[in-house]
mmCIF file with all atom_site columns, C-alpha atoms and ligand atoms in Angstrom:
data_model
loop_
_atom_site.group_PDB
_atom_site.id
_atom_site.type_symbol
_atom_site.label_atom_id
_atom_site.label_alt_id
_atom_site.label_comp_id
_atom_site.label_asym_id
_atom_site.label_entity_id
_atom_site.label_seq_id
_atom_site.pdbx_PDB_ins_code
_atom_site.Cartn_x
_atom_site.Cartn_y
_atom_site.Cartn_z
_atom_site.occupancy
_atom_site.B_iso_or_equiv
_atom_site.pdbx_formal_charge
_atom_site.auth_seq_id
_atom_site.auth_comp_id
_atom_site.auth_asym_id
_atom_site.auth_atom_id
_atom_site.pdbx_PDB_model_num
ATOM   1   C CA . UNK C 1 1   ? 5.066  20.960 26.356  1.00 48.00 ? 13  UNK C CA 1
ATOM   2   C CA . UNK C 1 2   ? 3.515  22.454 23.463  1.00 55.00 ? 14  UNK C CA 1
ATOM   3   C CA . UNK C 1 3   ? 1.461  20.548 21.192  1.00 79.00 ? 15  UNK C CA 1
ATOM   4   C CA . UNK C 1 4   ? 3.736  19.240 18.680  1.00 92.00 ? 16  UNK C CA 1
ATOM   5   C CA . UNK C 1 5   ? 1.655  18.672 15.457  1.00 96.00 ? 17  UNK C CA 1
ATOM   6   C CA . UNK C 1 6   ? 3.719  19.905 12.843  1.00 98.00 ? 18  UNK C CA 1
ATOM   7   C CA . UNK C 1 7   ? 4.715  17.504 10.014  1.00 98.00 ? 19  UNK C CA 1
ATOM   8   C CA . UNK C 1 8   ? 6.802  18.315 7.012   1.00 98.00 ? 20  UNK C CA 1
ATOM   9   C CA . UNK C 1 9   ? 6.130  16.304 3.930   1.00 98.00 ? 21  UNK C CA 1
ATOM   10  C CA . UNK C 1 10  ? 8.970  15.961 1.346   1.00 98.00 ? 22  UNK C CA 1
ATOM   11  C CA . UNK C 1 11  ? 8.924  14.567 -1.954  1.00 98.00 ? 23  UNK C CA 1
ATOM   12  C CA . UNK C 1 12  ? 12.279 14.170 -3.894  1.00 98.00 ? 24  UNK C CA 1
ATOM   13  C CA . UNK C 1 13  ? 12.927 13.424 -7.493  1.00 98.00 ? 25  UNK C CA 1
ATOM   14  C CA . UNK C 1 14  ? 10.405 12.745 -10.210 1.00 97.00 ? 26  UNK C CA 1
ATOM   15  C CA . UNK C 1 15  ? 7.544  13.107 -7.649  1.00 97.00 ? 27  UNK C CA 1
ATOM   16  C CA . UNK C 1 16  ? 5.951  15.925 -9.231  1.00 97.00 ? 28  UNK C CA 1
ATOM   17  C CA . UNK C 1 17  ? 5.615  13.820 -12.434 1.00 96.00 ? 29  UNK C CA 1
ATOM   18  C CA . UNK C 1 18  ? 2.730  11.978 -10.962 1.00 96.00 ? 30  UNK C CA 1
ATOM   19  C CA . UNK C 1 19  ? -0.065 11.500 -13.028 1.00 91.00 ? 31  UNK C CA 1
ATOM   20  C CA . UNK C 1 20  ? 2.380  10.874 -15.954 1.00 91.00 ? 32  UNK C CA 1
ATOM   21  C CA . UNK C 1 21  ? 4.386  7.962  -14.262 1.00 92.00 ? 33  UNK C CA 1
ATOM   22  C CA . UNK C 1 22  ? 3.095  3.991  -14.555 1.00 90.00 ? 34  UNK C CA 1
ATOM   23  C CA . UNK C 1 23  ? -0.315 4.152  -12.733 1.00 92.00 ? 35  UNK C CA 1
ATOM   24  C CA . UNK C 1 24  ? 0.075  0.377  -12.233 1.00 91.00 ? 36  UNK C CA 1
ATOM   25  C CA . UNK C 1 25  ? 3.020  1.330  -9.781  1.00 93.00 ? 37  UNK C CA 1
ATOM   26  C CA . UNK C 1 26  ? 2.183  4.798  -8.639  1.00 93.00 ? 38  UNK C CA 1
ATOM   27  C CA . UNK C 1 27  ? -1.706 5.265  -9.026  1.00 90.00 ? 39  UNK C CA 1
ATOM   28  C CA . UNK C 1 28  ? -3.570 7.598  -11.099 1.00 92.00 ? 40  UNK C CA 1
ATOM   29  C CA . UNK C 1 29  ? -3.607 10.613 -8.928  1.00 95.00 ? 41  UNK C CA 1
ATOM   30  C CA . UNK C 1 30  ? -1.341 13.489 -10.308 1.00 96.00 ? 42  UNK C CA 1
ATOM   31  C CA . UNK C 1 31  ? 1.179  15.220 -7.789  1.00 97.00 ? 43  UNK C CA 1
ATOM   32  C CA . UNK C 1 32  ? -1.477 17.878 -6.773  1.00 97.00 ? 44  UNK C CA 1
ATOM   33  C CA . UNK C 1 33  ? -4.048 15.667 -6.245  1.00 97.00 ? 45  UNK C CA 1
ATOM   34  C CA . UNK C 1 34  ? -1.766 13.442 -4.022  1.00 97.00 ? 46  UNK C CA 1
ATOM   35  C CA . UNK C 1 35  ? -0.887 16.485 -2.046  1.00 97.00 ? 47  UNK C CA 1
ATOM   36  C CA . UNK C 1 36  ? -4.556 17.405 -1.651  1.00 97.00 ? 48  UNK C CA 1
ATOM   37  C CA . UNK C 1 37  ? -5.216 13.908 -0.200  1.00 98.00 ? 49  UNK C CA 1
ATOM   38  C CA . UNK C 1 38  ? -2.051 14.062 2.363   1.00 98.00 ? 50  UNK C CA 1
ATOM   39  C CA . UNK C 1 39  ? -3.602 17.304 3.408   1.00 98.00 ? 51  UNK C CA 1
ATOM   40  C CA . UNK C 1 40  ? -7.078 15.973 3.935   1.00 98.00 ? 52  UNK C CA 1
ATOM   41  C CA . UNK C 1 41  ? -5.569 12.842 5.934   1.00 98.00 ? 53  UNK C CA 1
ATOM   42  C CA . UNK C 1 42  ? -3.512 15.373 8.323   1.00 98.00 ? 54  UNK C CA 1
ATOM   43  C CA . UNK C 1 43  ? -6.670 17.322 8.699   1.00 98.00 ? 55  UNK C CA 1
ATOM   44  C CA . UNK C 1 44  ? -8.526 14.110 10.083  1.00 97.00 ? 56  UNK C CA 1
ATOM   45  C CA . UNK C 1 45  ? -5.262 13.492 12.163  1.00 98.00 ? 57  UNK C CA 1
ATOM   46  C CA . UNK C 1 46  ? -5.203 17.075 13.678  1.00 97.00 ? 58  UNK C CA 1
ATOM   47  C CA . UNK C 1 47  ? -1.761 17.403 12.031  1.00 98.00 ? 59  UNK C CA 1
ATOM   48  C CA . UNK C 1 48  ? -0.471 20.414 10.326  1.00 98.00 ? 60  UNK C CA 1
ATOM   49  C CA . UNK C 1 49  ? 1.516  19.664 6.945   1.00 98.00 ? 61  UNK C CA 1
ATOM   50  C CA . UNK C 1 50  ? 4.004  21.696 4.670   1.00 98.00 ? 62  UNK C CA 1
ATOM   51  C CA . UNK C 1 51  ? 5.089  20.032 1.628   1.00 98.00 ? 63  UNK C CA 1
ATOM   52  C CA . UNK C 1 52  ? 8.589  20.327 -0.247  1.00 98.00 ? 64  UNK C CA 1
ATOM   53  C CA . UNK C 1 53  ? 9.421  18.945 -3.432  1.00 98.00 ? 65  UNK C CA 1
ATOM   54  C CA . UNK C 1 54  ? 12.579 19.148 -5.472  1.00 98.00 ? 66  UNK C CA 1
ATOM   55  C CA . UNK C 1 55  ? 14.434 17.314 -8.364  1.00 98.00 ? 67  UNK C CA 1
ATOM   56  C CA . UNK C 1 56  ? 17.825 18.867 -7.208  1.00 98.00 ? 68  UNK C CA 1
ATOM   57  C CA . UNK C 1 57  ? 19.377 16.609 -4.383  1.00 98.00 ? 69  UNK C CA 1
ATOM   58  C CA . UNK C 1 58  ? 21.459 19.669 -3.059  1.00 98.00 ? 70  UNK C CA 1
ATOM   59  C CA . UNK C 1 59  ? 18.201 21.483 -2.683  1.00 98.00 ? 71  UNK C CA 1
ATOM   60  C CA . UNK C 1 60  ? 16.912 18.667 -0.523  1.00 98.00 ? 72  UNK C CA 1
ATOM   61  C CA . UNK C 1 61  ? 19.825 18.710 1.394   1.00 98.00 ? 73  UNK C CA 1
ATOM   62  C CA . UNK C 1 62  ? 19.669 22.313 2.081   1.00 98.00 ? 74  UNK C CA 1
ATOM   63  C CA . UNK C 1 63  ? 15.975 22.129 2.777   1.00 98.00 ? 75  UNK C CA 1
ATOM   64  C CA . UNK C 1 64  ? 16.828 19.387 5.579   1.00 98.00 ? 76  UNK C CA 1
ATOM   65  C CA . UNK C 1 65  ? 19.374 21.846 7.039   1.00 98.00 ? 77  UNK C CA 1
ATOM   66  C CA . UNK C 1 66  ? 16.809 24.220 7.834   1.00 98.00 ? 78  UNK C CA 1
ATOM   67  C CA . UNK C 1 67  ? 14.008 22.210 9.536   1.00 97.00 ? 79  UNK C CA 1
ATOM   68  C CA . UNK C 1 68  ? 15.286 21.952 13.147  1.00 93.00 ? 80  UNK C CA 1
ATOM   69  C CA . UNK C 1 69  ? 12.739 23.915 14.995  1.00 93.00 ? 81  UNK C CA 1
ATOM   70  C CA . UNK C 1 70  ? 10.398 24.474 12.144  1.00 96.00 ? 82  UNK C CA 1
ATOM   71  C CA . UNK C 1 71  ? 8.692  21.029 12.032  1.00 97.00 ? 83  UNK C CA 1
ATOM   72  C CA . UNK C 1 72  ? 8.201  18.189 14.658  1.00 98.00 ? 84  UNK C CA 1
ATOM   73  C CA . UNK C 1 73  ? 8.341  15.299 12.378  1.00 98.00 ? 85  UNK C CA 1
ATOM   74  C CA . UNK C 1 74  ? 9.197  14.279 8.761   1.00 98.00 ? 86  UNK C CA 1
ATOM   75  C CA . UNK C 1 75  ? 7.730  12.230 6.149   1.00 98.00 ? 87  UNK C CA 1
ATOM   76  C CA . UNK C 1 76  ? 9.609  11.367 3.037   1.00 98.00 ? 88  UNK C CA 1
ATOM   77  C CA . UNK C 1 77  ? 9.683  9.754  -0.172  1.00 98.00 ? 89  UNK C CA 1
ATOM   78  C CA . UNK C 1 78  ? 13.074 10.574 -1.873  1.00 98.00 ? 90  UNK C CA 1
ATOM   79  C CA . UNK C 1 79  ? 12.258 8.962  -4.982  1.00 98.00 ? 91  UNK C CA 1
ATOM   80  C CA . UNK C 1 80  ? 14.860 7.149  -6.772  1.00 98.00 ? 92  UNK C CA 1
ATOM   81  C CA . UNK C 1 81  ? 17.566 9.050  -4.084  1.00 98.00 ? 93  UNK C CA 1
ATOM   82  C CA . UNK C 1 82  ? 16.166 6.526  -1.462  1.00 98.00 ? 94  UNK C CA 1
ATOM   83  C CA . UNK C 1 83  ? 18.435 3.945  -3.267  1.00 98.00 ? 95  UNK C CA 1
ATOM   84  C CA . UNK C 1 84  ? 21.932 5.611  -3.453  1.00 98.00 ? 96  UNK C CA 1
ATOM   85  C CA . UNK C 1 85  ? 22.032 9.378  -1.862  1.00 98.00 ? 97  UNK C CA 1
ATOM   86  C CA . UNK C 1 86  ? 24.439 9.128  0.844   1.00 98.00 ? 98  UNK C CA 1
ATOM   87  C CA . UNK C 1 87  ? 24.192 13.003 1.071   1.00 98.00 ? 99  UNK C CA 1
ATOM   88  C CA . UNK C 1 88  ? 20.398 12.937 1.669   1.00 98.00 ? 100 UNK C CA 1
ATOM   89  C CA . UNK C 1 89  ? 21.052 10.367 4.601   1.00 98.00 ? 101 UNK C CA 1
ATOM   90  C CA . UNK C 1 90  ? 23.522 12.393 5.803   1.00 98.00 ? 102 UNK C CA 1
ATOM   91  C CA . UNK C 1 91  ? 21.413 15.314 6.084   1.00 98.00 ? 103 UNK C CA 1
ATOM   92  C CA . UNK C 1 92  ? 18.398 13.637 7.490   1.00 98.00 ? 104 UNK C CA 1
ATOM   93  C CA . UNK C 1 93  ? 20.833 12.199 10.204  1.00 98.00 ? 105 UNK C CA 1
ATOM   94  C CA . UNK C 1 94  ? 21.913 16.016 10.856  1.00 97.00 ? 106 UNK C CA 1
ATOM   95  C CA . UNK C 1 95  ? 18.386 17.380 10.932  1.00 96.00 ? 107 UNK C CA 1
ATOM   96  C CA . UNK C 1 96  ? 17.693 14.970 13.863  1.00 96.00 ? 108 UNK C CA 1
ATOM   97  C CA . UNK C 1 97  ? 13.809 14.818 13.499  1.00 97.00 ? 109 UNK C CA 1
ATOM   98  C CA . UNK C 1 98  ? 11.940 11.778 13.529  1.00 97.00 ? 110 UNK C CA 1
ATOM   99  C CA . UNK C 1 99  ? 11.124 10.353 10.130  1.00 98.00 ? 111 UNK C CA 1
ATOM   100 C CA . UNK C 1 100 ? 9.005  8.020  8.409   1.00 98.00 ? 112 UNK C CA 1
ATOM   101 C CA . UNK C 1 101 ? 10.027 6.817  4.957   1.00 98.00 ? 113 UNK C CA 1
ATOM   102 C CA . UNK C 1 102 ? 7.126  6.210  2.672   1.00 98.00 ? 114 UNK C CA 1
ATOM   103 C CA . UNK C 1 103 ? 7.086  4.722  -1.043  1.00 98.00 ? 115 UNK C CA 1
ATOM   104 C CA . UNK C 1 104 ? 4.060  4.335  -3.414  1.00 98.00 ? 116 UNK C CA 1
ATOM   105 C CA . UNK C 1 105 ? 5.090  1.285  -4.936  1.00 97.00 ? 117 UNK C CA 1
ATOM   106 C CA . UNK C 1 106 ? 6.133  -1.953 -3.111  1.00 97.00 ? 118 UNK C CA 1
ATOM   107 C CA . UNK C 1 107 ? 10.018 -1.361 -3.556  1.00 97.00 ? 119 UNK C CA 1
ATOM   108 C CA . UNK C 1 108 ? 10.888 -4.688 -2.148  1.00 95.00 ? 120 UNK C CA 1
ATOM   109 C CA . UNK C 1 109 ? 8.901  -6.514 -4.938  1.00 94.00 ? 121 UNK C CA 1
ATOM   110 C CA . UNK C 1 110 ? 10.429 -4.536 -7.863  1.00 94.00 ? 122 UNK C CA 1
ATOM   111 C CA . UNK C 1 111 ? 14.200 -4.246 -9.519  1.00 95.00 ? 123 UNK C CA 1
ATOM   112 C CA . UNK C 1 112 ? 17.151 -5.230 -6.845  1.00 95.00 ? 124 UNK C CA 1
ATOM   113 C CA . UNK C 1 113 ? 18.348 -1.732 -6.722  1.00 95.00 ? 125 UNK C CA 1
ATOM   114 C CA . UNK C 1 114 ? 15.259 -0.620 -5.275  1.00 97.00 ? 126 UNK C CA 1
ATOM   115 C CA . UNK C 1 115 ? 15.335 -3.154 -2.601  1.00 97.00 ? 127 UNK C CA 1
ATOM   116 C CA . UNK C 1 116 ? 18.130 -0.917 -1.013  1.00 98.00 ? 128 UNK C CA 1
ATOM   117 C CA . UNK C 1 117 ? 17.073 2.077  0.973   1.00 98.00 ? 129 UNK C CA 1
ATOM   118 C CA . UNK C 1 118 ? 20.114 4.063  2.592   1.00 98.00 ? 130 UNK C CA 1
ATOM   119 C CA . UNK C 1 119 ? 17.836 6.182  5.076   1.00 98.00 ? 131 UNK C CA 1
ATOM   120 C CA . UNK C 1 120 ? 15.841 3.433  6.123   1.00 98.00 ? 132 UNK C CA 1
ATOM   121 C CA . UNK C 1 121 ? 17.653 2.874  9.380   1.00 98.00 ? 133 UNK C CA 1
ATOM   122 C CA . UNK C 1 122 ? 17.432 6.692  10.368  1.00 98.00 ? 134 UNK C CA 1
ATOM   123 C CA . UNK C 1 123 ? 13.321 6.381  10.104  1.00 98.00 ? 135 UNK C CA 1
ATOM   124 C CA . UNK C 1 124 ? 11.014 5.126  12.671  1.00 97.00 ? 136 UNK C CA 1
ATOM   125 C CA . UNK C 1 125 ? 9.341  3.159  10.227  1.00 98.00 ? 137 UNK C CA 1
ATOM   126 C CA . UNK C 1 126 ? 9.106  2.197  6.201   1.00 98.00 ? 138 UNK C CA 1
ATOM   127 C CA . UNK C 1 127 ? 5.617  2.257  4.548   1.00 98.00 ? 139 UNK C CA 1
ATOM   128 C CA . UNK C 1 128 ? 5.969  1.083  1.020   1.00 98.00 ? 140 UNK C CA 1
ATOM   129 C CA . UNK C 1 129 ? 3.343  -0.474 -1.618  1.00 97.00 ? 141 UNK C CA 1
ATOM   130 C CA . UNK C 1 130 ? -0.016 0.972  -0.063  1.00 97.00 ? 142 UNK C CA 1
ATOM   131 C CA . UNK C 1 131 ? -0.284 3.875  -2.712  1.00 97.00 ? 143 UNK C CA 1
ATOM   132 C CA . UNK C 1 132 ? -1.538 7.437  -1.258  1.00 97.00 ? 144 UNK C CA 1
ATOM   133 C CA . UNK C 1 133 ? -2.836 5.474  1.686   1.00 97.00 ? 145 UNK C CA 1
ATOM   134 C CA . UNK C 1 134 ? 0.624  4.786  2.934   1.00 98.00 ? 146 UNK C CA 1
ATOM   135 C CA . UNK C 1 135 ? 0.681  8.637  3.584   1.00 98.00 ? 147 UNK C CA 1
ATOM   136 C CA . UNK C 1 136 ? -2.039 8.187  5.974   1.00 98.00 ? 148 UNK C CA 1
ATOM   137 C CA . UNK C 1 137 ? -0.282 5.513  7.771   1.00 98.00 ? 149 UNK C CA 1
ATOM   138 C CA . UNK C 1 138 ? 3.007  7.742  7.570   1.00 98.00 ? 150 UNK C CA 1
ATOM   139 C CA . UNK C 1 139 ? 1.230  10.657 9.105   1.00 98.00 ? 151 UNK C CA 1
ATOM   140 C CA . UNK C 1 140 ? -0.477 8.418  11.928  1.00 98.00 ? 152 UNK C CA 1
ATOM   141 C CA . UNK C 1 141 ? 2.824  7.092  12.668  1.00 98.00 ? 153 UNK C CA 1
ATOM   142 C CA . UNK C 1 142 ? 4.387  10.242 13.054  1.00 98.00 ? 154 UNK C CA 1
ATOM   143 C CA . UNK C 1 143 ? 1.544  11.230 15.526  1.00 97.00 ? 155 UNK C CA 1
ATOM   144 C CA . UNK C 1 144 ? 2.257  8.284  17.650  1.00 96.00 ? 156 UNK C CA 1
ATOM   145 C CA . UNK C 1 145 ? 5.897  8.825  17.603  1.00 95.00 ? 157 UNK C CA 1
ATOM   146 C CA . UNK C 1 146 ? 5.213  12.552 18.807  1.00 94.00 ? 158 UNK C CA 1
ATOM   147 C CA . UNK C 1 147 ? 2.806  11.386 21.518  1.00 93.00 ? 159 UNK C CA 1
ATOM   148 C CA . UNK C 1 148 ? 5.084  8.769  22.890  1.00 92.00 ? 160 UNK C CA 1
ATOM   149 C CA . UNK C 1 149 ? 7.740  11.480 23.329  1.00 88.00 ? 161 UNK C CA 1
ATOM   150 C CA . UNK C 1 150 ? 5.501  13.966 24.637  1.00 82.00 ? 162 UNK C CA 1
HETATM 151 C C1 . DQA E 2 .   ? 9.352  5.500  -5.233  1.00 67.35 ? 25  DQA E C1 1
HETATM 152 C C2 . DQA E 2 .   ? 10.049 4.465  -5.617  1.00 67.35 ? 25  DQA E C2 1
HETATM 153 C C3 . DQA E 2 .   ? 11.518 4.522  -6.161  1.00 67.35 ? 25  DQA E C3 1
HETATM 154 O O1 . DQA E 2 .   ? 12.023 3.376  -6.494  1.00 67.35 ? 25  DQA E O1 1
HETATM 155 C C4 . DQA E 2 .   ? 11.289 5.469  -7.378  1.00 67.35 ? 25  DQA E C4 1
HETATM 156 O O2 . DQA E 2 .   ? 12.409 5.650  -7.953  1.00 67.35 ? 25  DQA E O2 1
HETATM 157 C C5 . DQA E 2 .   ? 10.388 6.597  -7.300  1.00 67.35 ? 25  DQA E C5 1
HETATM 158 C C6 . DQA E 2 .   ? 9.387  6.466  -6.466  1.00 67.35 ? 25  DQA E C6 1
HETATM 159 C C7 . DQA E 2 .   ? 7.851  5.187  -4.940  1.00 67.35 ? 25  DQA E C7 1
HETATM 160 O O3 . DQA E 2 .   ? 7.190  6.113  -4.185  1.00 67.35 ? 25  DQA E O3 1
HETATM 161 O O4 . DQA E 2 .   ? 7.315  3.949  -5.007  1.00 67.35 ? 25  DQA E O4 1
HETATM 162 O O5 . DQA E 2 .   ? 10.591 7.580  -7.780  1.00 67.35 ? 25  DQA E O5 1
HETATM 163 O O6 . DQA E 2 .   ? 9.959  6.125  -4.085  1.00 67.35 ? 25  DQA E O6 1
#
């Protein structure tokens, strides 16, 4: 079996605005800095990352439709869509790849509506409240998932 190490890191709505959002919740890194950090975590773990971000729900759905065969696992922070987008949930299910859900903030400790995730049960793990470090954990979780399935 070939070496499966391709991870698609997907950021949903408003995550491109990091750096302008509340640093107490989301940290002070800009979106570019966040991606740079994720890239270096991936290098340490011998994983190849590709990034996708959109503020358009249909664009994220269509992107998920394209991923089969192009990537081995997904790290996804859908932003506010986490809490209500059944369309993104269905698209994630269709794509059928192992996925890890990540949130920078501790969504369980915030407003009631953020405690619901419509994708959680499709994901092999949910990592929340660890800021950018949560992405390192998510990448490591993808790696162990791919190794276990090899
Ligand atoms: C978020 C949490 C969501 O509730 C929020 O809408 C976001 C970011 C996080 O990373 O903590 O946009 O997904």
